[in-house]
Coordinates of C-alpha atoms in Angstrom, one line a residue:
Chain A
M1 CA 14.0 6.8 29.1
D2 CA 10.8 5.9 31.0
Y3 CA 9.2 9.0 30.0
I4 CA 9.5 8.1 26.5
L5 CA 8.3 4.7 26.8
L6 CA 5.1 6.1 28.7
V7 CA 4.4 8.6 25.9
D8 CA 5.1 6.0 23.2
I9 CA 2.7 3.4 25.0
L10 CA 0.1 6.4 25.1
G11 CA 0.8 6.9 21.5
V12 CA -0.1 3.5 20.5
I13 CA -2.9 3.1 22.6
T14 CA -4.8 6.2 21.2
F15 CA -3.9 5.2 18.0
S16 CA -5.1 1.8 18.4
I17 CA -8.3 3.3 19.6
S18 CA -8.7 5.6 16.3
G19 CA -8.1 2.5 14.5
V20 CA -11.1 0.8 16.3
L21 CA -13.4 3.6 15.8
S22 CA -12.8 3.8 12.1
S23 CA -13.4 0.0 11.5
L24 CA -16.3 -0.3 13.6
K25 CA -17.9 2.4 11.6
K26 CA -17.6 0.2 8.8
R27 CA -18.9 -2.8 10.6
M28 CA -15.8 -4.8 10.6
D29 CA -15.7 -8.1 12.3
A30 CA -13.2 -8.7 15.0
F31 CA -10.2 -9.6 12.9
G32 CA -10.6 -6.5 10.5
I33 CA -10.8 -4.2 13.8
L34 CA -7.6 -5.6 15.0
I35 CA -6.0 -5.4 11.5
I36 CA -7.0 -1.8 11.6
A37 CA -5.9 -1.0 15.1
F38 CA -2.6 -2.6 14.3
V39 CA -1.9 -0.7 11.1
T40 CA -2.9 2.5 12.3
S41 CA -0.3 2.2 15.3
V42 CA 2.7 0.8 13.6
G43 CA 2.0 1.5 10.0
G44 CA 3.8 4.7 9.9
G45 CA 6.6 3.5 11.6
T46 CA 6.7 0.4 9.3
I47 CA 6.7 2.5 6.2
R48 CA 9.5 4.5 8.0
D49 CA 11.9 1.4 8.5
I50 CA 11.0 0.1 5.1
L51 CA 12.1 3.3 3.5
I52 CA 15.3 3.7 5.4
G53 CA 16.2 -0.2 4.9
S54 CA 16.2 -0.7 9.0
E55 CA 14.6 -3.6 10.7
V56 CA 10.9 -3.1 11.4
M57 CA 10.5 -2.0 14.9
W58 CA 7.2 -3.5 16.2
M59 CA 8.8 -6.9 14.9
Q60 CA 11.4 -6.9 17.4
E61 CA 9.3 -5.4 20.3
M62 CA 6.2 -7.9 21.8
I63 CA 5.3 -4.9 24.1
Y64 CA 3.6 -3.0 21.0
V65 CA 1.7 -6.3 19.8
Y66 CA 0.1 -6.6 23.3
V67 CA -0.6 -3.0 24.2
I68 CA -2.5 -3.1 20.6
L69 CA -4.3 -6.2 21.2
I70 CA -5.6 -5.6 24.7
T71 CA -6.5 -2.0 23.6
T72 CA -8.5 -3.2 21.0
I73 CA -10.6 -5.7 23.2
L74 CA -11.1 -3.1 25.9
A75 CA -11.9 -0.6 23.2
V76 CA -14.5 -2.8 21.4
I77 CA -16.0 -3.5 24.9
F78 CA -16.4 -0.2 26.2
R79 CA -16.7 1.5 22.8
K80 CA -20.0 3.4 24.3
K81 CA -17.7 5.2 26.8
L82 CA -14.9 6.2 24.4
A83 CA -16.6 9.6 23.9
Y84 CA -16.1 10.4 27.5
M85 CA -12.3 10.2 27.1
R86 CA -12.5 12.5 24.0
K87 CA -10.0 15.3 25.7
S88 CA -7.5 12.5 26.9
L89 CA -7.6 10.6 23.9
F90 CA -6.6 14.2 21.9
L91 CA -3.8 14.9 24.5
F92 CA -2.2 11.6 24.2
D93 CA -2.7 11.3 20.4
T94 CA -0.9 15.0 20.2
L95 CA 2.0 13.8 22.4
G96 CA 2.1 10.8 20.3
I97 CA 2.7 12.5 17.3
G98 CA 5.2 14.6 18.7
L99 CA 7.1 12.0 19.8
Y100 CA 6.9 9.7 16.8
T101 CA 8.1 12.7 14.6
V102 CA 11.2 13.2 16.6
V103 CA 12.0 9.8 16.8
G104 CA 11.3 9.6 13.3
V105 CA 13.5 12.6 12.5
E106 CA 16.4 11.0 14.8
K107 CA 16.4 7.6 13.0
G108 CA 16.6 9.1 9.9
I109 CA 19.6 11.1 10.8
S110 CA 20.8 8.0 12.1
Y111 CA 20.9 6.2 9.0
G112 CA 22.9 9.1 7.2
F113 CA 20.0 11.1 5.4
S114 CA 19.5 14.7 4.4
A115 CA 17.4 17.3 6.6
E116 CA 14.7 17.4 3.9
I117 CA 14.3 13.6 3.9
C118 CA 14.6 13.1 7.6
I119 CA 11.9 15.7 8.2
A120 CA 9.9 13.5 5.5
I121 CA 10.4 10.4 7.3
G122 CA 9.5 12.0 10.9
T123 CA 6.0 13.3 9.3
M124 CA 5.2 9.9 7.6
S125 CA 6.2 8.2 11.1
A126 CA 3.6 10.4 13.0
C127 CA 0.8 10.4 10.0
F128 CA 1.0 7.4 7.7
G129 CA -0.5 5.0 9.8
G130 CA -3.6 7.1 9.7
V131 CA -3.3 6.9 6.2
I132 CA -3.3 3.3 5.7
R133 CA -6.1 3.1 8.3
D134 CA -8.3 5.4 5.9
T135 CA -7.4 3.7 2.6
L136 CA -8.0 0.2 4.0
C137 CA -11.4 1.8 5.2
N138 CA -12.2 3.0 1.7
E139 CA -11.9 6.5 2.8
I140 CA -9.8 9.4 1.3
P141 CA -7.0 9.9 4.0
V142 CA -8.5 12.5 6.8
I143 CA -5.4 14.0 7.2
F144 CA -5.2 15.0 3.5
R145 CA -8.2 17.1 4.3
K146 CA -7.2 18.5 7.9
E147 CA -3.8 20.0 7.3
V148 CA -2.7 21.3 10.8
Y149 CA -1.8 17.5 11.7
A150 CA 0.9 17.2 9.3
T151 CA 1.9 20.8 9.3
A152 CA 2.8 20.5 13.1
C153 CA 5.1 17.5 12.3
I154 CA 6.8 19.2 9.5
L155 CA 7.4 22.1 11.7
G156 CA 8.7 20.2 14.4
G157 CA 11.1 18.4 12.3
L158 CA 12.2 22.0 10.8
S159 CA 12.9 23.2 14.5
Y160 CA 14.8 20.1 14.8
F161 CA 17.2 21.0 12.6
L162 CA 17.2 25.0 13.4
L163 CA 18.3 23.9 16.8
L164 CA 20.9 21.1 15.5
E165 CA 22.5 24.5 13.5
L166 CA 22.4 26.6 16.5
N167 CA 24.6 23.5 18.8
V168 CA 21.9 23.1 21.2
P169 CA 22.7 20.0 22.7
K170 CA 21.0 16.8 21.3
G171 CA 18.7 15.8 24.4
L172 CA 17.2 19.4 24.8
I173 CA 16.5 19.4 20.9
F174 CA 14.6 16.2 21.2
I175 CA 12.2 17.6 23.9
I176 CA 11.9 21.1 22.3
A177 CA 11.3 19.8 18.6
G178 CA 8.8 17.3 20.2
I179 CA 7.0 20.2 22.3
V180 CA 6.7 22.5 18.9
V181 CA 4.6 19.5 17.4
I182 CA 2.6 19.5 20.4
L183 CA 2.0 23.0 20.7
V184 CA 1.0 23.9 17.2
R185 CA -1.2 21.2 16.9
L186 CA -2.8 22.3 20.6
A187 CA -3.0 25.8 19.4
A188 CA -4.5 24.7 16.1
V189 CA -7.2 22.8 17.6
V190 CA -7.9 25.3 20.6
F191 CA -8.1 28.4 18.8
K192 CA -9.5 26.8 15.4
I193 CA -6.7 28.0 13.5
S194 CA -6.2 26.3 9.9
L195 CA -4.4 27.3 7.0
P196 CA -6.2 29.2 4.6
S197 CA -8.1 27.4 2.0
I198 CA -6.6 27.2 -1.3
Y199 CA -10.1 26.9 -3.0
K200 CA -12.3 29.5 -4.0
K201 CA -16.2 29.2 -2.8
E202 CA -18.1 27.3 -5.9
E203 CA -14.8 26.7 -7.5
N204 CA -15.1 23.6 -10.1
I205 CA -11.9 22.0 -10.6
E206 CA -13.1 19.7 -13.4
D207 CA -13.2 22.5 -15.3
Y208 CA -9.6 23.1 -15.5
W209 CA -8.8 20.0 -17.4
Chain W
M1 CA 23.5 11.8 -19.2
D2 CA 22.4 15.6 -19.4
Y3 CA 19.6 14.7 -21.6
I4 CA 18.8 11.8 -19.3
L5 CA 18.2 14.2 -16.5
L6 CA 16.5 16.6 -18.5
V7 CA 13.8 14.0 -19.6
D8 CA 13.6 12.4 -16.1
I9 CA 13.1 16.1 -14.3
L10 CA 10.4 16.4 -17.1
G11 CA 8.9 13.3 -16.0
V12 CA 8.8 14.3 -12.4
I13 CA 7.2 17.3 -13.2
T14 CA 4.5 16.2 -15.3
F15 CA 3.6 13.3 -12.6
S16 CA 3.6 15.6 -10.1
I17 CA 1.2 17.9 -12.1
S18 CA -1.0 15.0 -12.5
G19 CA -1.0 14.4 -8.6
V20 CA -1.8 18.0 -8.2
L21 CA -4.9 17.8 -10.9
S22 CA -6.0 14.5 -9.0
S23 CA -5.8 15.8 -5.6
L24 CA -7.5 19.1 -6.3
K25 CA -10.6 17.2 -7.8
K26 CA -10.9 15.6 -4.2
R27 CA -10.8 19.4 -2.8
M28 CA -7.6 18.1 -0.6
D29 CA -5.7 20.4 1.4
A30 CA -2.1 21.6 0.9
F31 CA -0.6 18.7 2.7
G32 CA -2.5 16.3 0.8
I33 CA -1.7 18.0 -2.8
L34 CA 2.0 17.8 -1.8
I35 CA 1.8 14.0 -0.6
I36 CA -0.1 13.1 -3.6
A37 CA 2.2 14.8 -6.2
F38 CA 5.1 13.1 -4.2
V39 CA 3.8 9.5 -4.5
T40 CA 2.7 9.9 -8.1
S41 CA 6.1 11.4 -9.2
V42 CA 8.0 8.8 -7.0
G43 CA 5.7 6.1 -6.0
G44 CA 6.9 3.5 -9.1
G45 CA 10.4 3.9 -8.3
T46 CA 10.1 3.5 -4.6
I47 CA 8.2 0.1 -5.0
R48 CA 11.0 -0.8 -7.7
D49 CA 13.7 -0.3 -5.3
I50 CA 11.7 -1.8 -2.3
L51 CA 11.1 -5.0 -4.3
I52 CA 14.8 -5.2 -5.6
G53 CA 16.4 -4.4 -2.3
S54 CA 17.9 -1.5 -3.5
E55 CA 18.1 2.0 -1.3
V56 CA 15.3 4.0 -2.3
M57 CA 16.2 6.4 -5.0
W58 CA 14.6 9.9 -4.2
M59 CA 15.8 9.4 -0.5
Q60 CA 19.5 9.8 -1.8
E61 CA 19.0 12.7 -4.7
M62 CA 17.6 15.9 -3.2
I63 CA 16.7 17.4 -6.5
Y64 CA 13.4 15.1 -6.9
V65 CA 12.1 16.6 -3.6
Y66 CA 12.7 20.3 -4.7
V67 CA 11.1 19.6 -8.0
I68 CA 8.2 18.0 -6.8
L69 CA 8.0 20.7 -4.2
I70 CA 8.1 24.0 -6.4
T71 CA 6.3 22.0 -9.1
T72 CA 3.2 21.4 -6.6
I73 CA 3.1 25.2 -5.4
L74 CA 3.7 26.5 -9.2
A75 CA 0.7 23.8 -10.3
V76 CA -1.8 25.1 -7.7
I77 CA -1.2 28.5 -8.0
F78 CA -1.7 28.2 -12.0
R79 CA -4.1 25.6 -11.7
K80 CA -6.6 27.5 -14.1
K81 CA -4.0 27.2 -16.8
L82 CA -3.0 24.0 -16.7
A83 CA -5.5 23.1 -19.2
Y84 CA -3.5 25.3 -22.0
M85 CA -0.3 22.8 -21.2
R86 CA -2.3 19.8 -22.2
K87 CA 0.0 18.8 -25.3
S88 CA 2.9 19.6 -23.6
L89 CA 2.2 17.4 -20.3
F90 CA 1.1 14.6 -22.3
L91 CA 4.5 14.6 -24.4
F92 CA 6.5 15.2 -21.3
D93 CA 4.5 12.1 -19.5
T94 CA 5.1 10.0 -22.4
L95 CA 8.6 11.1 -22.7
G96 CA 8.9 9.8 -18.7
I97 CA 7.2 6.4 -18.7
G98 CA 9.8 5.5 -21.8
L99 CA 12.8 6.7 -19.6
Y100 CA 11.0 5.3 -16.4
T101 CA 10.7 1.7 -18.3
V102 CA 13.9 1.6 -19.4
V103 CA 15.8 2.7 -16.4
G104 CA 13.6 0.0 -14.5
V105 CA 14.6 -2.8 -16.6
E106 CA 18.0 -1.7 -16.5
K107 CA 18.2 -1.6 -12.7
G108 CA 16.4 -5.2 -12.6
I109 CA 19.0 -6.6 -14.9
S110 CA 22.0 -5.1 -12.6
Y111 CA 20.4 -6.8 -9.8
G112 CA 20.5 -10.3 -11.5
F113 CA 16.9 -10.7 -12.1
S114 CA 15.3 -12.6 -15.0
A115 CA 14.0 -10.9 -18.2
E116 CA 10.3 -11.5 -17.4
I117 CA 11.0 -10.0 -13.6
C118 CA 12.7 -6.8 -15.4
I119 CA 10.3 -6.3 -17.5
A120 CA 7.4 -6.2 -14.6
I121 CA 10.3 -3.8 -12.5
G122 CA 10.3 -1.7 -15.8
T123 CA 6.6 -1.4 -16.2
M124 CA 5.8 -0.9 -12.4
S125 CA 8.4 1.9 -12.4
A126 CA 6.6 4.0 -14.8
C127 CA 2.9 2.8 -13.9
F128 CA 2.6 2.3 -10.2
G129 CA 3.0 5.9 -9.0
G130 CA -0.2 6.6 -10.7
V131 CA -1.8 3.5 -9.1
I132 CA -1.0 4.8 -5.6
R133 CA -2.0 8.1 -6.6
D134 CA -5.7 6.7 -7.6
T135 CA -5.9 4.6 -4.4
L136 CA -5.1 7.3 -2.0
C137 CA -7.6 9.5 -3.8
N138 CA -10.1 6.6 -3.3
E139 CA -10.3 5.7 -7.2
I140 CA -9.6 2.3 -9.0
P141 CA -6.5 3.0 -10.8
V142 CA -7.1 4.6 -14.3
I143 CA -4.4 2.5 -15.8
F144 CA -6.3 -0.8 -14.7
R145 CA -8.9 0.6 -17.2
K146 CA -7.0 2.2 -20.0
E147 CA -4.6 -0.5 -21.2
V148 CA -2.2 1.3 -23.9
Y149 CA -0.3 3.1 -21.1
A150 CA 0.8 0.1 -19.4
T151 CA 0.9 -2.0 -23.0
A152 CA 3.4 0.4 -24.2
C153 CA 5.8 -0.2 -21.2
I154 CA 5.8 -4.0 -21.9
L155 CA 6.3 -3.8 -25.4
G156 CA 9.2 -1.5 -24.4
G157 CA 10.4 -4.0 -22.0
L158 CA 10.0 -7.1 -24.3
S159 CA 12.0 -4.9 -27.3
Y160 CA 14.9 -4.4 -24.9
F161 CA 15.6 -8.1 -24.4
L162 CA 14.7 -8.9 -28.2
L163 CA 17.6 -6.1 -28.7
L164 CA 19.8 -8.0 -26.2
E165 CA 19.4 -11.1 -27.9
L166 CA 20.5 -9.5 -31.3
N167 CA 23.7 -8.2 -29.5
V168 CA 22.7 -4.5 -30.2
P169 CA 24.9 -2.1 -28.2
K170 CA 23.8 -1.4 -24.7
G171 CA 23.7 2.6 -25.3
L172 CA 21.5 2.1 -28.5
I173 CA 19.1 -0.7 -26.8
F174 CA 18.3 2.1 -24.2
I175 CA 17.3 4.7 -26.6
I176 CA 15.3 2.1 -28.9
A177 CA 13.5 0.2 -26.0
G178 CA 12.4 3.8 -24.9
I179 CA 11.6 5.2 -28.4
V180 CA 9.1 2.0 -28.5
V181 CA 7.4 3.0 -25.4
I182 CA 6.8 6.3 -26.6
L183 CA 5.7 5.8 -30.2
V184 CA 3.3 2.9 -29.0
R185 CA 1.7 5.3 -26.6
L186 CA 1.7 8.4 -29.1
A187 CA 0.2 6.0 -31.6
A188 CA -2.4 4.6 -29.5
V189 CA -3.4 7.9 -28.9
V190 CA -3.1 9.8 -32.1
F191 CA -4.8 6.9 -33.9
K192 CA -7.2 6.3 -31.0
I193 CA -5.9 2.5 -30.7
S194 CA -7.1 0.6 -28.0
L195 CA -6.9 -3.0 -27.2
P196 CA -10.2 -4.8 -28.4
S197 CA -12.4 -4.9 -25.3
I198 CA -12.7 -8.1 -23.6
Y199 CA -16.2 -7.6 -22.2
K200 CA -19.6 -8.1 -24.4
K201 CA -22.0 -5.3 -24.6
E202 CA -24.5 -5.5 -21.6
E203 CA -22.4 -8.4 -20.2
N204 CA -23.1 -8.9 -16.3
I205 CA -20.3 -10.4 -14.5
E206 CA -21.9 -10.9 -11.4
D207 CA -23.9 -13.7 -13.2
Y208 CA -20.8 -15.6 -13.2
W209 CA -20.3 -16.5 -9.6
Chain I
M1 CA 8.1 -31.8 -1.6
D2 CA 6.2 -32.6 -4.7
Y3 CA 3.1 -32.3 -3.0
I4 CA 3.8 -29.1 -1.6
L5 CA 4.4 -27.5 -4.8
L6 CA 1.3 -29.1 -6.3
V7 CA -0.4 -27.1 -3.4
D8 CA 1.4 -24.1 -3.8
I9 CA 0.7 -24.2 -7.5
L10 CA -3.3 -24.8 -6.8
G11 CA -3.4 -22.0 -4.4
V12 CA -1.8 -19.6 -6.9
I13 CA -4.4 -20.8 -9.6
T14 CA -6.9 -20.4 -7.4
F15 CA -5.8 -16.6 -5.9
S16 CA -5.5 -15.6 -9.6
I17 CA -8.9 -16.9 -10.2
S18 CA -10.5 -14.7 -7.4
G19 CA -8.4 -11.7 -8.4
V20 CA -9.8 -12.0 -12.4
L21 CA -13.1 -12.2 -10.9
S22 CA -12.9 -9.1 -8.5
S23 CA -11.5 -7.4 -11.6
L24 CA -14.0 -8.6 -14.0
K25 CA -16.6 -7.0 -11.8
K26 CA -15.0 -3.6 -12.2
R27 CA -14.5 -3.9 -15.9
M28 CA -10.9 -3.4 -15.9
D29 CA -9.0 -4.2 -18.9
A30 CA -6.7 -6.9 -19.8
F31 CA -3.7 -5.1 -18.0
G32 CA -5.8 -4.6 -14.9
I33 CA -6.9 -7.9 -14.6
L34 CA -3.5 -9.4 -14.9
I35 CA -2.1 -7.2 -12.1
I36 CA -4.9 -7.8 -9.8
A37 CA -4.5 -11.5 -10.4
F38 CA -0.9 -10.8 -9.7
V39 CA -1.2 -8.9 -6.4
T40 CA -3.9 -11.3 -5.1
S41 CA -1.7 -14.4 -5.6
V42 CA 1.8 -13.0 -4.4
G43 CA 0.9 -10.0 -2.5
G44 CA 0.6 -11.5 1.2
G45 CA 4.1 -13.4 0.4
T46 CA 5.4 -10.0 -1.0
I47 CA 4.3 -8.0 2.5
R48 CA 5.8 -11.1 4.1
D49 CA 9.3 -11.1 2.6
I50 CA 9.6 -7.2 2.8
L51 CA 8.7 -7.0 6.3
I52 CA 11.0 -9.9 7.5
G53 CA 13.9 -8.5 5.1
S54 CA 14.1 -11.4 2.8
E55 CA 14.3 -11.6 -0.8
V56 CA 10.9 -11.6 -2.6
M57 CA 9.8 -14.9 -3.4
W58 CA 8.1 -14.5 -6.7
M59 CA 11.1 -12.5 -8.0
Q60 CA 13.2 -15.5 -7.8
E61 CA 10.7 -18.1 -9.3
M62 CA 9.5 -17.6 -12.6
I63 CA 6.9 -20.3 -12.3
Y64 CA 4.7 -18.2 -10.4
V65 CA 5.0 -15.4 -12.8
Y66 CA 3.6 -18.2 -15.8
V67 CA 0.8 -19.8 -13.8
I68 CA -0.6 -16.3 -13.2
L69 CA -0.1 -15.3 -16.7
I70 CA -1.8 -18.5 -18.2
T71 CA -4.6 -18.6 -15.3
T72 CA -5.2 -15.3 -15.9
I73 CA -5.7 -15.9 -19.6
L74 CA -7.8 -19.0 -19.2
A75 CA -10.0 -17.3 -16.6
V76 CA -11.0 -14.5 -18.7
I77 CA -11.7 -16.7 -21.6
F78 CA -13.6 -19.2 -19.8
R79 CA -15.5 -17.1 -17.2
K80 CA -18.7 -18.0 -18.1
K81 CA -17.9 -21.3 -16.7
L82 CA -16.0 -20.4 -13.4
A83 CA -19.4 -21.0 -11.5
Y84 CA -19.2 -24.7 -12.4
M85 CA -15.7 -24.9 -10.7
R86 CA -16.9 -23.1 -7.5
K87 CA -16.7 -25.9 -5.1
S88 CA -13.0 -27.0 -6.6
L89 CA -11.9 -23.2 -6.4
F90 CA -13.0 -23.3 -2.8
L91 CA -11.3 -26.5 -1.8
F92 CA -8.1 -25.1 -3.6
D93 CA -8.2 -22.0 -1.9
T94 CA -8.8 -23.6 1.4
L95 CA -5.6 -25.8 0.6
G96 CA -3.5 -22.9 -0.4
I97 CA -4.2 -20.7 2.7
G98 CA -3.3 -23.4 4.7
L99 CA 0.0 -24.2 3.1
Y100 CA 0.6 -20.1 3.1
T101 CA 0.0 -20.0 6.7
V102 CA 2.5 -22.7 7.8
V103 CA 5.2 -21.6 5.2
G104 CA 4.7 -17.9 6.3
V105 CA 5.4 -19.5 10.0
E106 CA 8.1 -21.4 9.2
K107 CA 10.1 -18.6 7.3
G108 CA 9.5 -16.3 10.3
I109 CA 10.9 -18.7 12.5
S110 CA 14.0 -18.9 10.4
Y111 CA 14.4 -15.4 10.6
G112 CA 14.6 -15.6 14.4
F113 CA 11.0 -13.6 15.0
S114 CA 8.9 -14.5 18.2
A115 CA 5.8 -16.9 18.3
E116 CA 3.5 -14.1 18.2
I117 CA 5.4 -12.4 15.1
C118 CA 5.3 -15.9 13.2
I119 CA 1.8 -16.4 13.4
A120 CA 1.3 -12.6 12.2
I121 CA 3.6 -13.4 9.4
G122 CA 1.7 -16.8 8.3
T123 CA -1.6 -15.3 8.6
M124 CA -0.5 -12.4 6.4
S125 CA 0.9 -14.8 3.9
A126 CA -2.3 -15.9 3.3
C127 CA -4.8 -13.2 3.7
F128 CA -3.3 -9.9 2.5
G129 CA -3.1 -10.6 -1.1
G130 CA -7.0 -10.5 -0.9
V131 CA -6.3 -7.3 1.0
I132 CA -4.3 -5.6 -1.7
R133 CA -6.8 -6.7 -4.3
D134 CA -9.7 -5.5 -2.5
T135 CA -8.1 -2.2 -1.9
L136 CA -7.0 -1.7 -5.5
C137 CA -10.4 -2.7 -6.6
N138 CA -11.6 0.3 -4.3
E139 CA -13.7 -2.1 -1.9
I140 CA -13.3 -2.7 2.0
P141 CA -11.2 -5.8 2.3
V142 CA -13.7 -8.8 2.4
I143 CA -11.7 -10.8 5.1
F144 CA -12.2 -7.7 7.4
R145 CA -16.0 -8.3 7.3
K146 CA -16.0 -12.5 7.3
E147 CA -13.7 -13.4 10.1
V148 CA -13.2 -17.2 9.9
Y149 CA -10.9 -16.9 7.2
A150 CA -8.4 -15.4 9.2
T151 CA -8.9 -17.0 12.2
A152 CA -8.3 -20.1 10.6
C153 CA -5.1 -19.0 9.9
I154 CA -4.5 -17.8 13.4
L155 CA -5.6 -20.8 15.0
G156 CA -3.1 -22.8 12.5
G157 CA -0.4 -20.7 13.5
L158 CA -1.1 -21.4 17.3
S159 CA -1.3 -24.9 17.1
Y160 CA 1.9 -24.7 15.1
F161 CA 3.7 -23.5 18.4
L162 CA 1.7 -25.6 20.7
L163 CA 3.0 -28.6 18.9
L164 CA 6.4 -27.1 18.9
E165 CA 6.2 -26.8 22.7
L166 CA 5.1 -30.6 22.8
N167 CA 8.5 -31.3 20.7
V168 CA 6.2 -33.0 17.9
P169 CA 8.6 -33.8 14.9
K170 CA 9.0 -30.6 12.5
G171 CA 7.6 -32.5 9.6
L172 CA 4.7 -33.6 11.6
I173 CA 3.7 -30.1 12.9
F174 CA 3.8 -28.8 9.7
I175 CA 1.3 -31.3 8.2
I176 CA -0.8 -31.0 11.2
A177 CA -0.9 -27.0 11.4
G178 CA -1.9 -26.9 8.1
I179 CA -4.6 -29.3 8.2
V180 CA -5.8 -27.2 11.6
V181 CA -6.2 -24.3 8.9
I182 CA -8.2 -26.4 6.5
L183 CA -10.6 -28.2 8.9
V184 CA -11.5 -24.7 10.6
R185 CA -12.3 -23.0 7.6
L186 CA -14.0 -26.2 6.1
A187 CA -16.2 -26.6 9.2
A188 CA -16.9 -22.9 9.5
V189 CA -18.1 -22.9 5.8
V190 CA -19.9 -26.4 6.0
F191 CA -21.8 -25.9 9.3
K192 CA -22.1 -22.0 8.7
I193 CA -20.3 -21.1 12.0
S194 CA -19.0 -17.7 12.5
L195 CA -17.9 -15.7 15.4
P196 CA -20.8 -14.1 17.3
S197 CA -21.2 -10.5 16.0
I198 CA -19.9 -7.9 18.0
Y199 CA -22.7 -5.5 17.1
K200 CA -26.2 -4.8 18.3
K201 CA -28.8 -4.9 15.7
E202 CA -29.5 -0.9 14.9
E203 CA -26.5 0.3 16.7
N204 CA -25.0 3.0 15.5
I205 CA -21.3 3.5 16.0
E206 CA -21.6 7.1 14.8
D207 CA -23.2 8.1 18.1
Y208 CA -20.2 6.9 20.1
W209 CA -17.8 9.7 18.9

């Protein structure tokens, strides 16, 4: 339980920092930076909770609010040092999406949704904070262009239900499915794997319509 | 009942294809294309269901998920052929918004909302998938610039309550109000009708403020 | 009670006009202008109500729908005269965010949320209509760049809970906290106060990452 909370907090910190970086690039003010850090951290979970009809998680647990607030302040002050933390942040982020995917899948199951919907819920939990961040920063969401991020979540969700079919104990499924997300993402980045592009060079989509 | 399901599926297919086309133009990857197809198809209904406090429709019915998934894959593969389907797609899209408007209006009524709100709910059901699609693609929503699309939905919704006042049987109202949406949209496109522009040529709005 | 309704209506009118101005600048059509006026006016309250799990306020009270509709029509017709109303509109807007902040805080309290969350809810009630407006108009939300607007709401929310600690009567807290929002905003604009910028001149954020 304590490990999960630790990974969760590391994930929130990393997501907040990515929100701070995006908003600094747009030269937002203190309030804008805080809001972007906030939606990046809790936006995915908020959409999850609204869609499944649950109470919104961060509104019940003050720890998220304070972690985001403190992270944002420190990240703004020490913004010139963030590049030195690049590898740690990538690792925390990867741990975070692994955790959020599996937590989202399990929350979907506990509300009685089908496997397909639970995988979608898990993927949205992990990815849609970044989608809101980029939309508010007036950019096309980066995960719509770099697919291994979301693909890792989908594969983790699929493996969850595969293991469930095989009657693997629940606690073990939680860990293995999370590790699948993490390994797929690590492998993709380390070995520079990406799905084959669907676009031909010089292909002009405007011609088709 | 079977006709309604057929029109619904044709609508979902057409909305998915419009999402695929928008995302291809932004050179999104496979995941981004799928998400945009998804929100275009079910986004309007999702906003409707969240606002009225209902369960979210597509999370209960797996058929939507699979129709969108298969449509997206086929639309990406055969994207060069889509222009040949232009007229069919326009027709399905028009049938779709007619259906979604009336279904939205009736869902609003069943939750006890007033006529004005039901018309708004019906129009949002039909139009807001496209609004989310364009926002995520970093464009100003196209229906905010081409008004006959939404105007057709509003007129269909108004005729629904007019017929209700006249004690027309419910089943008949469903069909007539849907046909109003469809005919207004068809007429507007065939005869190139549009509401008179509110802008004067060379008018510079920036001057007013 | 009547004063509160009056301030509420003035706030809705002002927010609608700001939506009309934003959409006119993007040369939207009649439908787009109406939708933008609508989301600017009720978007903040809608997000508040969805997050706390309440019924959505404007769907129960027809007066909002009609005030927004009439305001939008008049604002489009008399758009060349709007600049003359600049000072009145600024005043109404300031009164409006004062009211919305306090109403949001109290709604949060009545749903049992903590002080931190209630302040966030109040601030979102007052500010997020404009965030949706700017996002749909394909702009970075203006309040993410001009911080005194949201800062006034946060200070008003903080003073609400400070006064609650001091056992000030509820009715008085409502008024004082609202006045704090209004005075902070007025003072900031009149004396051109803004929080110190966090950016150094010529600082290039892209270098940090």
